[in-house]
Coordinates of C-alpha atoms in Angstrom, one line a residue:
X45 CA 0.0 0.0 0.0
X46 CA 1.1 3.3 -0.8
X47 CA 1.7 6.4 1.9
X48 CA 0.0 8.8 -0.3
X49 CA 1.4 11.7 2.5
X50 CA 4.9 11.8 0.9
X51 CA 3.2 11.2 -2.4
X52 CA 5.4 13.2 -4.8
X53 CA 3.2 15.3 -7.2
X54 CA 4.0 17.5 -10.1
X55 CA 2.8 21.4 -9.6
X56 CA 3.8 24.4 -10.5
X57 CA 3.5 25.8 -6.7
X58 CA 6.1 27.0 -4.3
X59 CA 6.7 29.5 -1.5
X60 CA 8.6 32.5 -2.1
X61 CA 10.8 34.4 1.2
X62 CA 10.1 37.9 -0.5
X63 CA 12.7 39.2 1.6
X64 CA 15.4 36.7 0.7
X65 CA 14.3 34.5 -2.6
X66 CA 14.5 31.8 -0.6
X67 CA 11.9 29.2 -2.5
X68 CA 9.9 26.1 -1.2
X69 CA 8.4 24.0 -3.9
X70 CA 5.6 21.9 -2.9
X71 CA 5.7 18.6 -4.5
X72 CA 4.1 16.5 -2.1
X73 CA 0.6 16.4 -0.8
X74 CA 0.9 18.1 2.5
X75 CA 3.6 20.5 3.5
X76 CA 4.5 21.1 7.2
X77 CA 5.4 24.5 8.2
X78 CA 6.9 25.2 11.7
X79 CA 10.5 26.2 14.0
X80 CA 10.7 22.2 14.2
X81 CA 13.8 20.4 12.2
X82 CA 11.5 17.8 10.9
X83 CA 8.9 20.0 9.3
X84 CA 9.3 20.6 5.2
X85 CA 9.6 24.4 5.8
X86 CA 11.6 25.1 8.7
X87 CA 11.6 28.4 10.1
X88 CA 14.1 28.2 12.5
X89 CA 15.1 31.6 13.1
X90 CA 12.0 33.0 13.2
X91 CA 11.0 32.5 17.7
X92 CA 7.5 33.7 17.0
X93 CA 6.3 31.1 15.0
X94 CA 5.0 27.3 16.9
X95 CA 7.4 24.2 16.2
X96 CA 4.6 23.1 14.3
X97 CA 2.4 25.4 13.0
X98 CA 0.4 25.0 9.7
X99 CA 0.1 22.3 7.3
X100 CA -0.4 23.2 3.3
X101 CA -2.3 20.1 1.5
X102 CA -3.0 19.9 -2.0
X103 CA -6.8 18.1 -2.7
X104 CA -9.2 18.2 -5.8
X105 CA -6.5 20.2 -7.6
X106 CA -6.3 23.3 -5.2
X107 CA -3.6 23.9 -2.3
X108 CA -5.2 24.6 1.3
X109 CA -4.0 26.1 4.4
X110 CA -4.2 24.9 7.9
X111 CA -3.2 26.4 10.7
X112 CA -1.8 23.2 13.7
X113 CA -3.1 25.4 16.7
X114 CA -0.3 27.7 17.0
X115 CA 0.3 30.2 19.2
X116 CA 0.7 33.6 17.3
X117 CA -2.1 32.3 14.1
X118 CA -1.4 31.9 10.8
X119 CA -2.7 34.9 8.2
X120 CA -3.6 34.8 4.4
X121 CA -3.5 38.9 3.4
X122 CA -3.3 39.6 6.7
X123 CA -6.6 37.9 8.0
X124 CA -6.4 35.7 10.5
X125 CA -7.7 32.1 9.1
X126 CA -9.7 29.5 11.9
X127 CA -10.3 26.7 9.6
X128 CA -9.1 24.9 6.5
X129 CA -8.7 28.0 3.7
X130 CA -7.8 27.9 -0.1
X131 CA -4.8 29.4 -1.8
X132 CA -4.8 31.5 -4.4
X133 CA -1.5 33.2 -6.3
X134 CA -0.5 35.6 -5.0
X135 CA -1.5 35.3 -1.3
X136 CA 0.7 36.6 1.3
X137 CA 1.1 33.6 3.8
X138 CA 2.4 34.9 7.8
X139 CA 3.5 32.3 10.1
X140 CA 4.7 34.4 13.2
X141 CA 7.1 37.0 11.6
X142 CA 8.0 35.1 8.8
X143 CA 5.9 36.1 5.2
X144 CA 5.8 33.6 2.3
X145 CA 4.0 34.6 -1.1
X146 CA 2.4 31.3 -2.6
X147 CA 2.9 31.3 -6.2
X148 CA 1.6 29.0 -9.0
X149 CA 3.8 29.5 -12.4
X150 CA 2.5 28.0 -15.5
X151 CA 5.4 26.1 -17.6
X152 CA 7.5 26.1 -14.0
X153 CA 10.0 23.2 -13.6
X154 CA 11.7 21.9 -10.3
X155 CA 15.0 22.4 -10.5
X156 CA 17.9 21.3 -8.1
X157 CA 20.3 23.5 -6.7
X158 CA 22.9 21.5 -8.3
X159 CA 21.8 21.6 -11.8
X160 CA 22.8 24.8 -14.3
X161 CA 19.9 27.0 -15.3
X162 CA 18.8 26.7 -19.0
X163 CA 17.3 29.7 -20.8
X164 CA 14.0 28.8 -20.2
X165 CA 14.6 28.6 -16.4
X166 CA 16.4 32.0 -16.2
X167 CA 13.6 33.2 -17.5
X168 CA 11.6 31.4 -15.1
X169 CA 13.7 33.0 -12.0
X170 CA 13.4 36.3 -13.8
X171 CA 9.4 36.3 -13.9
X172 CA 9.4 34.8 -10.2
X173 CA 11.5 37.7 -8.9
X174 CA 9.1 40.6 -11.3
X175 CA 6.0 39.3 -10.3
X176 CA 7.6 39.1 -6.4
X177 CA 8.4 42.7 -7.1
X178 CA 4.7 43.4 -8.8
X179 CA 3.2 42.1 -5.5
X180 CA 5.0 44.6 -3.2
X181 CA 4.7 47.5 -5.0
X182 CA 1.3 46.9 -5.2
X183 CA 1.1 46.6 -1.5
X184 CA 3.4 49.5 -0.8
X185 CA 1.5 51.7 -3.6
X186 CA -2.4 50.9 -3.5
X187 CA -2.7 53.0 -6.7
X188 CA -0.3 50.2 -8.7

């Protein structure tokens, strides 16, 4: 029998650290989020957030949110979220301190740090970091 929770799956999807580029693809069906070492996206530095704090699952084709019952909450666009909650593109994700954007890229490939970039994935990397950039300005300009 298979463990469908370390299922690897083929999406376009990742977390982006606006801040420092950092990305997390999410290639599996659920993502753990949290301080902890054994959590897929550990944010270690950041004290505010739980050891284990939310949980991203991918069902019926769409990516959801869940926060573990952490202390400080987790927040899509700054709302505070109680219960299970689609992702769109776009969303601003805050566990504790630490922001994430989710993005979904059409044509996106995984790519290991290991491996040279192509064309096609510079240009990839370059649309990541404009539409990054989009989504700031647009939050530090409200006219954009």
């Amino acid at each position: 029998m298979q463990n469908t929770l370390y299922t690897y799956i083929h999406t376009n999807s990742l977390l982006v650290n606006p801040h420092t580029g950092q990305e997390f693809d999410l290639n599996n069906l659920s993502t753990s989020i949290g301080r902890a070492q054994n959590n897929d996206v550990i944010l270690s530095s950041d004290k505010s957030a739980s050891r284990f704090h939310a949980i991203i699952s991918y069902m019926n084709d769409r990516y959801y949110i869940e926060d573990l019952g952490s202390t400080n909450g987790t927040y899509i666009n700054g709302q505070t979220i109680e219960k299970r909650t689609a992702l769109s593109s776009g969303d601003e994700i805050r566990f504790g301190v630490t922001r994430l954007l989710f993005l979904t890229i059409p044509n996106r490939r995984g790519i290991s740090q290991n491996e040279s970039f192509s064309a096609n994935e510079k240009t990839t990397s370059t649309a990541v970091e404009n539409f990054v950039q989009m989504r700031l300005s647009a939050r530090l300009n409200p006219a954009f």
